[in-house]
Amino acid sequence: RMEIDVVGIRLGVAILIDCKHWKRYSMSSLSSVVKKQIERTRQYVAKTEGAIAVPVIVTLYQDKVDFIENVPIVPIFQFSSFVDEFYGNIDQMKTIEKD
């Protein structure tokens, strides 16, 4: 069973968000979270007709990293601007579609 915290869909693209409220996290733990979110996104796309989806990690705190494996790491206070600029920056993000 896979759990996705938030799914938002607009203009045919789903944003699949995993919310993390850790105070401190290592690059390896964040990397592991990203890999799991990519897998959840793949499963969502496989089960959803015509889906195109982008995995995203939202954190409480800002870190030095913006992307891991082209998956955006977004501090909650920047989430609104991330959504506003999403479609202008989608080419920099990992996008998953059915093969």
Coordinates of C-alpha atoms in Angstrom, one line a residue:
R1 CA 0.0 0.0 0.0
M2 CA 1.3 3.4 -1.0
E3 CA 0.2 6.7 0.5
I4 CA 0.4 10.1 -1.2
D5 CA -0.1 13.0 1.1
V6 CA -1.5 15.5 -1.4
V7 CA -2.5 15.2 -5.1
G8 CA -3.2 18.3 -7.1
I9 CA -4.2 18.2 -10.8
R10 CA -4.2 21.2 -13.2
L11 CA -3.9 21.4 -16.9
G12 CA -3.6 17.6 -17.1
V13 CA -0.5 17.3 -14.8
A14 CA -0.7 15.8 -11.4
I15 CA 1.6 17.1 -8.6
L16 CA 2.1 14.3 -6.1
I17 CA 3.3 15.7 -2.8
D18 CA 5.0 14.0 0.2
C19 CA 5.1 16.3 3.2
K20 CA 8.0 15.9 5.6
H21 CA 8.1 17.8 8.9
W22 CA 11.5 16.8 10.1
K23 CA 13.7 19.4 11.7
R24 CA 16.9 17.9 10.5
Y25 CA 17.5 15.3 7.8
S26 CA 20.5 13.9 6.1
M27 CA 21.0 13.9 2.3
S28 CA 20.7 10.1 2.4
S29 CA 17.4 10.1 4.2
L30 CA 16.1 12.8 1.8
S31 CA 17.4 10.8 -1.1
S32 CA 15.5 7.7 0.2
V33 CA 12.3 9.7 0.5
V34 CA 12.7 11.0 -3.1
K35 CA 13.2 7.4 -4.4
K36 CA 10.0 6.3 -2.6
Q37 CA 8.0 9.2 -3.9
I38 CA 9.2 8.5 -7.5
E39 CA 8.0 4.9 -7.0
R40 CA 4.6 6.1 -5.6
T41 CA 4.3 8.4 -8.6
R42 CA 5.0 5.6 -11.0
Q43 CA 2.3 3.5 -9.4
Y44 CA -0.2 6.4 -9.6
V45 CA 0.5 6.9 -13.3
A46 CA 0.3 3.2 -14.0
K47 CA -3.2 3.1 -12.4
T48 CA -4.5 6.4 -13.7
E49 CA -5.7 6.7 -17.3
G50 CA -3.7 9.3 -19.3
A51 CA -1.8 10.5 -16.2
I52 CA 1.2 12.7 -16.3
A53 CA 2.7 13.3 -12.8
V54 CA 5.5 15.1 -11.0
P55 CA 6.7 13.9 -7.6
V56 CA 7.4 16.7 -5.1
I57 CA 8.7 16.8 -1.5
V58 CA 7.5 19.6 0.8
T59 CA 9.5 20.3 3.9
L60 CA 9.0 22.5 7.0
Y61 CA 12.5 24.0 6.7
Q62 CA 14.7 25.2 3.9
D63 CA 17.9 23.2 3.1
K64 CA 20.8 23.7 0.8
V65 CA 19.2 21.4 -1.8
D66 CA 16.5 22.3 -4.3
F67 CA 16.3 19.1 -6.3
I68 CA 17.3 15.4 -5.9
E69 CA 17.0 13.3 -9.1
N70 CA 15.1 16.3 -10.6
V71 CA 12.4 16.0 -7.9
P72 CA 11.8 19.4 -6.3
I73 CA 12.4 19.8 -2.6
V74 CA 10.2 22.7 -1.6
P75 CA 10.1 24.4 1.9
I76 CA 6.5 25.1 2.9
F77 CA 7.0 28.9 3.0
Q78 CA 8.0 28.8 -0.8
F79 CA 5.1 26.4 -1.8
S80 CA 2.8 29.2 -3.1
S81 CA 5.5 30.6 -5.4
F82 CA 6.5 27.0 -6.4
V83 CA 2.9 26.4 -7.5
D84 CA 2.7 29.8 -9.3
E85 CA 5.9 29.0 -11.3
F86 CA 5.3 25.3 -11.7
Y87 CA 4.3 25.2 -15.4
G88 CA 7.2 27.6 -16.3
N89 CA 9.7 25.3 -14.7
I90 CA 8.2 21.8 -15.4
D91 CA 10.9 21.0 -17.9
Q92 CA 13.5 21.0 -15.0
M93 CA 11.4 18.5 -13.0
K94 CA 11.1 14.7 -13.2
T95 CA 7.9 14.1 -15.1
I96 CA 6.4 10.5 -15.1
E97 CA 4.0 9.2 -17.8
K98 CA 2.9 5.8 -18.9
D99 CA 5.5 4.1 -21.1

